[in-house]
Amino acid sequence: MSEFTAPVTVTAVSVPSTTSPLSLGEADLYKEQLPPLGRKLRIALITCCRPQTIVQKFPIISWLPRYQWSHLLQDFIAGFTVGLTTIPQAIAYGVVAGLEPQYGLYSAFMGCFTYIIFGSCKDVTIATTAIMALMVQPYASISPDYAILLCFLAGCTILLLGLCNLGVLVRFISIPVITGFTIAAAVTIASAQINNLVGLVSPSKALIPSWKFFFTHLNKISRNDALLGASSLIFLLIMKKTKDISYGNRIFWKYVSLSRNACTVIIGTFLAFILSRDGSQPFRVTGNITAGLPPFRPPPFSTNVNGTTVPFTEMISTVGTSLAFIPMVAILEIVAIAKAFSKGKIVNASQEMVALGMCNILASFVSSMPVTGSFTRTAVNNASGVKTPLEYGILSGTITNCWFILYSSARPKMQLSTEKISEEVFGLVTIKQKLDYASAEYVKEKIVAFVHRQQSEGINLVIILGNEIHGIDSTVAANIITLKEDLQVLNCQLLCWNWHISAAGVICRLQPEMRSIFKFNKTIEDIIEEYRSQHLSNKASQNTLYSET
């Protein structure tokens, strides 16, 4: 139906009332129903102490007693396979972040052990990722202490959000935004590594400067590095297809395919070692990797850069908005991965946030950069048969999503039409979603404009059907009051039909005389008949007064 329609004859219009007339008294309208905060707080405190709540926060308590020894072999194979994938990736991501390679390895083990205790998805593996490395790189290049501090602070932020059950916030970021951000990150990372692939040392890892440096230094490409890089890419693509080999043992070919990253690193390392035994070095190498485990110590709350002590406040000022972006992206990654591999189970986003927060906090004590769920390693873990848990673009996308939500809220779906019953032409306004302060002025303007346009039809009455209006705020109430006044200037009366008590009460408490505009538990025919009788009575009174005058 179009927004403005010609007069039609309505033979029967009846909307079931959601309010009993017996329960509708003055006290009901004027009494505001406040939430029982005290009772809710007591329930929340009692709930926190229940064994069920503790089990929810520590999922290992639930699955460990039911662990079957038959799962041990499959878990071991899955863990070993993921480990072969994690080691070369961790080294590479450490380099992408601008850190020494061992920092990537430091980020690869503590999170996994912590997630066993707090995690709820058996497939998820925790370590640093390409996106995390990319976001940390601007600060890690100043000092590794920045990356470690970011890991700790991101963990605290994520843990706090999880404990406050704010996993629902993830719903406000759409899949296209996540996909676009991931693709953009992949392009940026690939661009940053294009020079390393052919043996060049670029002064910048940014998107355009990296490609500019590549094309302006083609004559300095190292033949050996370029051959090794191209061969490695071809080898990876071939190994990826081995899982599709139909003859022989298919399980064997599957694990061969899953180990492609590790095989590539092992073969490349072996070639570099063999060819450099005579003292020459045909390839650019990462260099020595510090052996041993990192010391277990608190994250640094100050650092030293070029002989100058940098206090905590200055470190925070340097990282700036990344304190919000890094936790947000980390949450998105782990929740998206957990949902992708949940296999019909409901993913508790808040619990995943608790697990990720603890993983980052404890990882920061072993000199780790920020970590989150890795899609690649999780896919390897899932494919291996695991049985138990053993940039600014994202901001722009989120703002765009919020803009759409706010725009929809400010432009509620409503239908305005002219109707005719018993020779009385009136305007019927049907609002099909809730009203809030953002939409109050819009609704008022639309109704006034509608009456202006339909004055030729002799409209003297507007009825707002409020079945979907469960609650309003004071801004909406004030606009309804002024709407009534504006319509009176146009010799038009306003009635509100079948509004919920809670919504009507807000208006009546703001202006008690507005009680008369609300009609409950009546058919539209009854309302029109009542209006006609009152209108004729008022007209007769006015005529009598005029005659006497």
Coordinates of C-alpha atoms in Angstrom, one line a residue:
M1 CA 0.0 0.0 0.0
S2 CA 1.3 3.4 -0.9
E3 CA 2.0 6.0 1.9
F4 CA -0.9 8.2 0.8
T5 CA -4.0 6.6 -0.6
A6 CA -7.4 7.7 -1.7
P7 CA -10.3 7.4 0.7
V8 CA -11.6 3.9 1.0
T9 CA -14.6 2.5 2.8
V10 CA -13.7 0.3 5.7
T11 CA -16.5 -2.1 6.6
A12 CA -14.7 -3.7 9.5
V13 CA -11.4 -2.9 11.1
S14 CA -10.7 -4.6 14.4
V15 CA -7.3 -5.0 16.0
P16 CA -7.2 -7.3 19.1
S17 CA -6.3 -5.3 22.2
T18 CA -3.2 -6.2 24.1
T19 CA -4.5 -4.5 27.2
S20 CA -7.4 -5.5 29.4
P21 CA -9.7 -2.6 30.3
L22 CA -10.0 -3.8 33.8
S23 CA -6.3 -3.4 34.4
L24 CA -6.3 0.1 32.9
G25 CA -6.7 2.5 35.7
E26 CA -5.3 5.9 36.5
A27 CA -2.8 4.3 38.9
D28 CA -1.6 2.0 36.1
L29 CA -0.9 4.9 33.8
Y30 CA 0.8 7.2 36.3
K31 CA 2.9 4.6 38.1
E32 CA 6.3 4.0 36.5
Q33 CA 7.5 0.5 36.5
L34 CA 11.1 0.7 37.6
P35 CA 13.4 -2.4 37.2
P36 CA 14.0 -4.3 40.4
L37 CA 17.7 -3.5 40.6
G38 CA 18.1 -4.9 44.1
R39 CA 16.6 -8.3 43.2
K40 CA 18.5 -8.5 40.0
L41 CA 21.8 -7.7 41.8
R42 CA 21.1 -10.4 44.4
I43 CA 20.3 -12.9 41.6
A44 CA 23.5 -12.0 39.8
L45 CA 25.6 -12.5 42.9
I46 CA 24.0 -15.8 43.7
T47 CA 24.5 -16.9 40.1
C48 CA 28.2 -16.1 40.2
C49 CA 28.7 -18.5 43.0
R50 CA 26.9 -21.5 41.5
P51 CA 28.9 -24.5 40.4
Q52 CA 27.3 -24.2 36.9
T53 CA 28.7 -20.7 36.5
I54 CA 32.2 -21.9 37.5
V55 CA 32.0 -24.7 35.0
Q56 CA 30.9 -22.3 32.3
K57 CA 34.0 -20.1 33.0
F58 CA 36.3 -23.2 33.2
P59 CA 35.1 -25.6 30.4
I60 CA 37.9 -28.0 31.2
I61 CA 36.0 -29.0 34.3
S62 CA 33.2 -30.3 32.0
W63 CA 35.1 -32.2 29.3
L64 CA 38.2 -33.5 31.1
P65 CA 36.5 -36.0 33.4
R66 CA 34.7 -37.4 30.3
Y67 CA 37.9 -37.7 28.3
Q68 CA 38.3 -40.9 26.4
W69 CA 41.7 -42.5 26.0
S70 CA 40.7 -43.5 22.5
H71 CA 40.9 -39.8 21.6
L72 CA 44.5 -39.5 22.8
L73 CA 46.1 -40.7 19.5
Q74 CA 44.0 -38.4 17.3
D75 CA 44.7 -35.5 19.6
F76 CA 48.4 -36.2 19.5
I77 CA 48.4 -36.4 15.7
A78 CA 46.4 -33.1 15.5
G79 CA 48.7 -31.4 17.9
F80 CA 51.8 -32.6 16.2
T81 CA 50.5 -31.5 12.8
V82 CA 49.4 -28.1 14.1
G83 CA 52.8 -27.7 15.7
L84 CA 54.6 -28.3 12.4
T85 CA 52.4 -25.5 10.9
T86 CA 52.7 -23.2 13.9
I87 CA 56.5 -23.0 14.1
P88 CA 57.3 -21.7 10.6
Q89 CA 54.2 -19.4 10.8
A90 CA 55.2 -18.0 14.2
I91 CA 58.7 -17.2 12.9
A92 CA 57.3 -15.5 9.8
Y93 CA 54.8 -13.5 11.8
G94 CA 57.5 -12.3 14.2
V95 CA 59.4 -11.0 11.2
V96 CA 56.2 -9.4 9.8
A97 CA 55.7 -7.6 13.1
G98 CA 59.2 -6.2 12.9
L99 CA 60.5 -8.3 15.8
E100 CA 63.2 -10.9 16.1
P101 CA 62.0 -14.3 15.0
Q102 CA 62.0 -15.8 18.5
Y103 CA 59.2 -13.4 19.6
G104 CA 57.0 -15.2 17.1
L105 CA 57.8 -18.5 18.8
Y106 CA 57.2 -16.9 22.3
S107 CA 53.7 -16.1 21.1
A108 CA 53.0 -19.6 19.9
F109 CA 52.8 -21.7 23.1
M110 CA 51.4 -20.0 26.2
G111 CA 48.1 -19.1 24.6
C112 CA 47.5 -22.8 23.5
F113 CA 48.0 -24.1 27.1
T114 CA 45.7 -21.3 28.5
Y115 CA 43.0 -21.9 26.0
I116 CA 42.8 -25.6 27.1
I117 CA 41.5 -24.4 30.5
F118 CA 39.2 -21.5 29.4
G119 CA 38.3 -22.2 25.8
S120 CA 35.0 -23.7 24.7
C121 CA 35.8 -24.7 21.1
K122 CA 37.9 -27.8 20.6
D123 CA 39.2 -26.7 17.2
V124 CA 40.5 -23.3 18.0
T125 CA 44.3 -22.8 18.2
I126 CA 45.7 -19.6 19.8
A127 CA 48.8 -17.8 18.5
T128 CA 49.7 -14.6 16.7
T129 CA 48.3 -14.1 13.3
A130 CA 49.1 -12.1 10.2
I131 CA 46.6 -9.4 11.1
M132 CA 47.9 -9.1 14.6
A133 CA 51.5 -8.9 13.4
L134 CA 50.5 -6.2 10.9
M135 CA 48.8 -4.1 13.6
V136 CA 51.6 -4.4 16.1
Q137 CA 54.4 -3.7 13.5
P138 CA 54.4 0.1 13.8
Y139 CA 55.1 -0.1 17.6
A140 CA 57.2 -3.3 17.7
S141 CA 59.7 -1.6 15.4
I142 CA 60.3 1.0 18.1
S143 CA 60.8 -1.6 20.8
P144 CA 59.7 -5.2 21.5
D145 CA 58.4 -3.9 24.8
Y146 CA 55.5 -2.1 23.0
A147 CA 54.3 -5.4 21.5
I148 CA 54.5 -7.2 24.9
L149 CA 52.6 -4.3 26.7
L150 CA 50.0 -4.3 23.9
C151 CA 49.5 -8.1 24.5
F152 CA 48.9 -7.5 28.2
L153 CA 46.6 -4.5 27.8
A154 CA 44.6 -6.2 25.0
G155 CA 44.2 -9.2 27.3
C156 CA 42.9 -7.1 30.2
T157 CA 40.4 -5.3 27.9
I158 CA 39.1 -8.5 26.3
L159 CA 38.8 -10.3 29.7
L160 CA 36.9 -7.4 31.2
L161 CA 34.5 -7.3 28.2
G162 CA 34.0 -11.1 28.5
L163 CA 33.3 -11.0 32.3
C164 CA 30.7 -8.3 31.6
N165 CA 29.0 -10.6 29.1
L166 CA 29.5 -8.2 26.3
G167 CA 29.9 -10.8 23.6
V168 CA 26.8 -9.4 22.0
L169 CA 28.9 -6.4 20.8
V170 CA 30.3 -8.7 18.1
R171 CA 26.9 -8.7 16.3
F172 CA 27.3 -5.0 15.5
I173 CA 30.2 -5.8 13.0
S174 CA 28.9 -7.4 9.8
I175 CA 30.5 -10.2 7.9
P176 CA 31.3 -8.0 4.8
V177 CA 33.3 -5.7 7.1
I178 CA 35.3 -8.6 8.5
T179 CA 35.8 -10.1 5.1
G180 CA 36.9 -6.7 3.6
F181 CA 39.3 -6.1 6.5
T182 CA 40.8 -9.6 6.2
I183 CA 41.3 -9.2 2.4
A184 CA 42.9 -5.8 2.9
A185 CA 45.2 -7.2 5.5
A186 CA 46.2 -10.1 3.2
V187 CA 47.0 -7.6 0.4
T188 CA 49.0 -5.4 2.7
I189 CA 51.0 -8.3 4.2
A190 CA 51.7 -9.7 0.7
S191 CA 52.9 -6.3 -0.5
A192 CA 55.1 -5.9 2.5
Q193 CA 56.8 -9.3 1.8
I194 CA 57.2 -8.9 -2.0
N195 CA 60.6 -7.4 -1.6
N196 CA 61.7 -10.1 0.8
L197 CA 60.6 -12.8 -1.7
V198 CA 63.2 -11.6 -4.2
G199 CA 66.0 -10.7 -1.8
L200 CA 65.4 -6.9 -1.6
V201 CA 65.5 -4.9 1.6
S202 CA 62.8 -2.3 1.5
P203 CA 62.9 0.7 3.9
S204 CA 59.1 0.6 4.2
K205 CA 56.5 -2.1 4.6
A206 CA 53.6 0.1 3.6
L207 CA 51.4 -0.9 0.6
I208 CA 52.4 1.6 -2.0
P209 CA 56.0 2.3 -0.9
S210 CA 56.7 -1.5 -1.0
W211 CA 55.6 -1.9 -4.6
K212 CA 57.2 1.4 -5.6
F213 CA 60.5 0.1 -4.2
F214 CA 60.1 -3.2 -5.9
F215 CA 59.5 -1.8 -9.3
T216 CA 62.3 0.8 -9.0
H217 CA 64.9 -1.8 -7.9
L218 CA 64.2 -4.7 -10.3
N219 CA 67.9 -4.6 -11.4
K220 CA 68.9 -5.4 -7.8
I221 CA 66.8 -8.6 -7.4
S222 CA 68.8 -11.5 -6.1
R223 CA 68.5 -14.4 -8.5
N224 CA 69.0 -17.1 -5.9
D225 CA 66.4 -15.6 -3.5
A226 CA 63.9 -15.1 -6.3
L227 CA 64.3 -18.7 -7.4
L228 CA 63.9 -20.0 -3.9
G229 CA 60.9 -17.8 -3.2
A230 CA 59.1 -18.8 -6.5
S231 CA 59.9 -22.4 -6.0
S232 CA 58.6 -22.3 -2.4
L233 CA 55.3 -20.9 -3.6
I234 CA 54.9 -23.5 -6.4
F235 CA 55.8 -26.2 -3.9
L236 CA 53.1 -25.0 -1.5
L237 CA 50.5 -25.0 -4.2
I238 CA 51.4 -28.5 -5.3
M239 CA 51.4 -29.8 -1.7
K240 CA 48.0 -28.3 -1.1
K241 CA 46.6 -30.5 -3.9
T242 CA 48.1 -33.7 -2.6
K243 CA 45.1 -34.2 -0.3
D244 CA 43.0 -34.8 -3.5
I245 CA 45.1 -37.8 -4.6
S246 CA 42.7 -40.7 -5.0
Y247 CA 45.1 -43.7 -5.0
G248 CA 46.9 -45.1 -2.0
N249 CA 46.2 -44.2 1.6
R250 CA 44.1 -41.0 1.5
I251 CA 44.8 -40.3 5.2
F252 CA 48.5 -40.3 4.5
W253 CA 48.1 -37.8 1.6
K254 CA 45.9 -35.6 3.8
Y255 CA 48.7 -35.3 6.4
V256 CA 51.3 -34.7 3.7
S257 CA 49.2 -31.8 2.5
L258 CA 48.7 -30.4 6.1
S259 CA 52.4 -30.4 6.7
R260 CA 53.2 -28.3 3.6
N261 CA 54.3 -25.2 5.5
A262 CA 56.6 -27.1 7.8
C263 CA 58.1 -29.1 4.8
T264 CA 58.8 -25.9 2.9
V265 CA 60.6 -24.3 5.9
I266 CA 62.6 -27.5 6.5
I267 CA 63.7 -27.9 2.9
G268 CA 64.6 -24.2 2.6
T269 CA 66.6 -24.3 5.8
F270 CA 68.4 -27.5 4.6
L271 CA 69.3 -25.9 1.3
A272 CA 70.6 -22.7 2.9
F273 CA 72.7 -24.8 5.3
I274 CA 74.1 -27.2 2.7
L275 CA 75.0 -24.4 0.2
S276 CA 76.6 -22.2 2.9
R277 CA 79.1 -24.7 4.3
D278 CA 81.9 -23.4 2.1
G279 CA 81.5 -19.9 3.8
S280 CA 79.4 -18.4 1.1
Q281 CA 75.7 -17.4 1.6
P282 CA 73.6 -17.8 -1.5
F283 CA 70.4 -16.6 0.2
R284 CA 69.2 -13.9 2.6
V285 CA 68.7 -15.6 5.9
T286 CA 66.7 -14.6 9.0
G287 CA 69.8 -14.9 11.2
N288 CA 70.3 -16.6 14.5
I289 CA 67.2 -17.3 16.7
T290 CA 67.8 -17.0 20.4
A291 CA 67.6 -20.4 22.0
G292 CA 65.7 -21.4 25.1
L293 CA 62.4 -20.4 26.8
P294 CA 61.8 -16.7 27.6
P295 CA 61.9 -15.7 31.3
F296 CA 58.5 -15.6 33.0
R297 CA 58.1 -12.0 34.2
P298 CA 55.5 -9.2 34.2
P299 CA 55.1 -7.2 31.0
P300 CA 57.2 -4.0 30.8
F301 CA 55.4 -0.9 31.9
S302 CA 58.3 1.3 30.8
T303 CA 61.0 0.8 28.2
N304 CA 64.3 2.2 26.9
V305 CA 64.6 3.6 23.4
N306 CA 68.0 4.8 22.2
G307 CA 69.2 5.3 25.7
T308 CA 66.0 7.3 26.7
T309 CA 63.6 5.9 29.3
V310 CA 60.0 5.9 28.1
P311 CA 57.4 5.9 30.9
F312 CA 54.2 4.0 30.8
T313 CA 52.1 7.1 30.0
E314 CA 54.2 7.9 27.0
M315 CA 54.0 4.3 25.8
I316 CA 50.2 4.4 26.1
S317 CA 50.2 7.7 24.2
T318 CA 52.3 6.2 21.4
V319 CA 50.0 3.2 20.8
G320 CA 46.9 5.4 21.0
T321 CA 43.8 3.9 19.3
S322 CA 45.4 0.5 18.9
L323 CA 44.5 -0.1 22.5
A324 CA 40.9 -0.4 21.2
F325 CA 41.5 -1.8 17.7
I326 CA 43.7 -4.7 18.6
P327 CA 41.3 -6.2 21.2
M328 CA 38.4 -5.6 18.8
V329 CA 40.1 -7.4 15.9
A330 CA 41.3 -10.2 18.2
I331 CA 37.8 -10.8 19.4
L332 CA 36.4 -10.8 15.9
E333 CA 38.9 -13.4 14.7
I334 CA 38.4 -15.9 17.5
V335 CA 34.6 -15.6 17.6
A336 CA 34.4 -15.9 13.8
I337 CA 36.6 -19.0 13.9
A338 CA 34.8 -20.6 16.8
K339 CA 31.5 -20.1 14.9
A340 CA 32.9 -21.5 11.7
F341 CA 34.0 -24.7 13.5
S342 CA 31.2 -25.0 16.1
K343 CA 29.3 -27.7 14.0
G344 CA 25.8 -26.8 15.2
K345 CA 26.8 -25.8 18.8
I346 CA 26.0 -22.4 20.2
V347 CA 29.2 -20.3 20.6
N348 CA 29.4 -18.4 23.8
A349 CA 31.1 -15.2 22.6
S350 CA 31.6 -13.9 26.1
Q351 CA 33.3 -17.1 27.2
E352 CA 35.6 -17.0 24.1
M353 CA 36.5 -13.4 25.1
V354 CA 37.3 -14.6 28.7
A355 CA 39.5 -17.3 27.2
L356 CA 41.3 -15.0 24.8
G357 CA 41.8 -12.3 27.5
M358 CA 43.5 -14.9 29.8
C359 CA 45.6 -16.2 26.9
N360 CA 46.9 -12.7 26.2
I361 CA 47.5 -11.8 29.8
L362 CA 49.5 -14.9 30.5
A363 CA 51.3 -14.8 27.1
S364 CA 52.5 -11.3 28.0
F365 CA 54.5 -12.8 30.9
V366 CA 56.6 -14.8 28.3
S367 CA 57.3 -11.8 26.0
S368 CA 54.5 -12.5 23.6
M369 CA 52.9 -10.1 21.1
P370 CA 49.1 -10.1 21.0
V371 CA 47.5 -13.4 20.1
T372 CA 44.1 -14.6 18.9
G373 CA 42.5 -17.5 17.1
S374 CA 44.2 -18.5 13.8
F375 CA 42.0 -19.6 11.0
T376 CA 44.7 -21.5 9.2
R377 CA 45.9 -23.5 12.2
T378 CA 42.3 -24.1 13.4
A379 CA 41.5 -25.5 10.0
V380 CA 44.5 -27.8 10.2
N381 CA 43.5 -28.8 13.7
N382 CA 40.0 -29.6 12.6
A383 CA 41.2 -31.5 9.5
S384 CA 43.6 -33.5 11.6
G385 CA 40.8 -35.0 13.6
V386 CA 41.1 -33.2 16.9
K387 CA 38.7 -34.5 19.5
T388 CA 39.1 -32.1 22.5
P389 CA 40.4 -28.5 23.2
L390 CA 44.1 -30.4 24.0
E391 CA 43.8 -1.5 10.5
Y392 CA 41.4 1.6 10.4
G393 CA 39.2 -0.1 7.8
I394 CA 37.5 -2.1 10.5
L395 CA 36.5 1.1 12.3
S396 CA 35.1 2.6 9.1
G397 CA 33.0 -0.5 8.5
T398 CA 31.7 -0.5 12.0
I399 CA 30.8 3.2 11.9
T400 CA 29.0 2.5 8.6
N401 CA 27.1 -0.4 10.1
C402 CA 26.1 1.8 13.1
W403 CA 25.0 4.5 10.7
F404 CA 22.7 2.1 8.9
I405 CA 21.2 1.0 12.3
L406 CA 20.7 4.6 13.5
Y407 CA 19.2 5.6 10.1
S408 CA 16.7 2.8 10.3
S409 CA 15.9 3.8 13.9
A410 CA 15.4 7.4 12.9
R411 CA 13.2 6.4 9.9
P412 CA 10.7 3.9 11.4
K413 CA 8.5 1.9 9.1
M414 CA 5.1 3.6 9.2
Q415 CA 2.0 3.5 7.0
L416 CA -0.3 6.5 6.6
S417 CA -3.7 6.2 4.8
T418 CA -7.0 7.8 4.6
E419 CA -10.0 5.7 5.7
K420 CA -13.7 6.2 5.8
I421 CA -16.2 4.8 8.2
S422 CA -19.8 6.0 8.6
E423 CA -19.1 8.9 6.3
E424 CA -16.3 10.0 8.6
V425 CA -12.9 10.4 6.8
F426 CA -9.9 10.0 9.0
G427 CA -6.2 9.4 8.9
L428 CA -4.9 6.0 10.1
V429 CA -1.2 5.9 11.1
T430 CA 0.2 2.4 11.6
I431 CA 3.7 2.3 13.1
K432 CA 5.4 -1.0 12.5
Q433 CA 8.4 -0.7 14.9
K434 CA 9.3 0.8 18.2
L435 CA 9.7 4.5 18.6
D436 CA 12.7 6.2 20.3
Y437 CA 14.2 9.7 20.6
A438 CA 15.8 9.4 17.2
S439 CA 12.5 8.8 15.4
A440 CA 10.3 11.1 17.4
E441 CA 10.6 14.3 15.3
Y442 CA 10.4 12.2 12.0
V443 CA 7.0 10.7 13.0
K444 CA 5.6 14.0 14.0
E445 CA 6.7 15.7 10.7
K446 CA 5.3 12.9 8.6
I447 CA 1.9 13.0 10.3
V448 CA 1.6 16.8 10.1
A449 CA 2.6 16.7 6.4
F450 CA 0.1 14.0 5.8
V451 CA -2.7 16.1 7.3
H452 CA -1.7 19.1 5.2
R453 CA -1.8 17.1 2.0
Q454 CA -5.2 15.5 2.9
Q455 CA -7.0 18.6 4.0
S456 CA -9.0 18.6 0.8
E457 CA -10.5 15.3 1.9
G458 CA -11.9 16.9 5.1
I459 CA -9.7 15.0 7.6
N460 CA -10.4 16.1 11.1
L461 CA -9.1 13.1 12.9
V462 CA -5.8 11.2 13.0
I463 CA -5.6 7.8 14.8
I464 CA -2.2 6.3 15.6
L465 CA -2.4 2.5 16.0
G466 CA 0.2 1.5 18.7
N467 CA 0.2 -2.3 18.9
E468 CA 3.9 -2.3 18.2
I469 CA 4.7 0.5 20.5
H470 CA 5.8 -1.2 23.7
G471 CA 7.7 1.6 25.3
I472 CA 8.8 5.2 24.6
D473 CA 11.1 7.8 26.1
S474 CA 10.3 11.3 27.2
T475 CA 11.4 12.7 23.9
V476 CA 8.8 10.7 22.0
A477 CA 6.2 11.6 24.6
A478 CA 7.0 15.3 24.2
N479 CA 6.7 15.1 20.5
I480 CA 3.3 13.3 20.8
I481 CA 2.1 16.2 23.0
T482 CA 3.3 18.8 20.5
L483 CA 1.8 16.8 17.7
K484 CA -1.6 17.0 19.3
E485 CA -1.2 20.8 19.6
D486 CA 0.0 21.1 16.0
L487 CA -3.0 19.1 14.7
Q488 CA -5.4 21.3 16.8
V489 CA -4.1 24.3 14.9
L490 CA -5.2 22.4 11.7
N491 CA -8.6 21.7 13.3
C492 CA -7.7 18.0 13.6
Q493 CA -7.9 15.8 16.6
L494 CA -5.4 13.1 17.6
L495 CA -6.3 9.7 19.1
C496 CA -4.0 6.9 20.1
W497 CA -5.5 3.4 19.7
N498 CA -4.4 0.3 21.5
W499 CA -1.1 1.6 22.8
H500 CA 0.7 -0.4 25.5
I501 CA 0.2 0.8 29.0
S502 CA 3.9 1.4 29.5
A503 CA 4.0 3.7 26.5
A504 CA 0.8 5.6 27.2
G505 CA 1.9 6.0 30.8
V506 CA 5.0 8.0 29.9
I507 CA 2.9 10.6 28.0
C508 CA 0.2 10.8 30.7
R509 CA 2.8 11.3 33.5
L510 CA 4.3 14.1 31.4
Q511 CA 0.9 15.8 30.8
P512 CA -2.1 14.2 32.6
E513 CA -4.7 15.8 30.4
M514 CA -3.4 13.6 27.5
R515 CA -5.2 10.7 29.1
S516 CA -8.3 11.4 27.0
I517 CA -6.5 10.7 23.7
F518 CA -5.9 7.0 24.5
K519 CA -8.5 4.4 23.5
F520 CA -8.1 0.8 24.7
N521 CA -10.0 -2.4 23.9
K522 CA -12.3 -0.8 21.3
T523 CA -12.9 -1.4 17.7
I524 CA -12.2 1.3 15.2
E525 CA -16.0 1.6 14.6
D526 CA -16.6 2.3 18.3
I527 CA -13.9 4.9 18.3
I528 CA -15.3 6.7 15.2
E529 CA -18.8 6.6 16.6
E530 CA -17.6 8.0 19.9
Y531 CA -15.7 10.7 18.1
R532 CA -18.7 11.6 15.9
S533 CA -21.0 11.9 19.0
Q534 CA -18.5 14.1 20.8
H535 CA -17.9 16.2 17.7
L536 CA -21.6 16.7 17.1
S537 CA -22.2 17.5 20.8
N538 CA -19.4 20.1 20.7
K539 CA -20.7 21.6 17.5
A540 CA -24.2 21.9 19.0
S541 CA -22.8 23.5 22.1
Q542 CA -20.9 26.0 20.0
N543 CA -24.0 26.8 18.0
T544 CA -26.0 27.4 21.2
L545 CA -23.4 29.6 22.6
Y546 CA -23.2 31.6 19.3
S547 CA -27.0 32.0 19.2
E548 CA -27.1 33.3 22.8
T549 CA -24.3 35.7 22.0

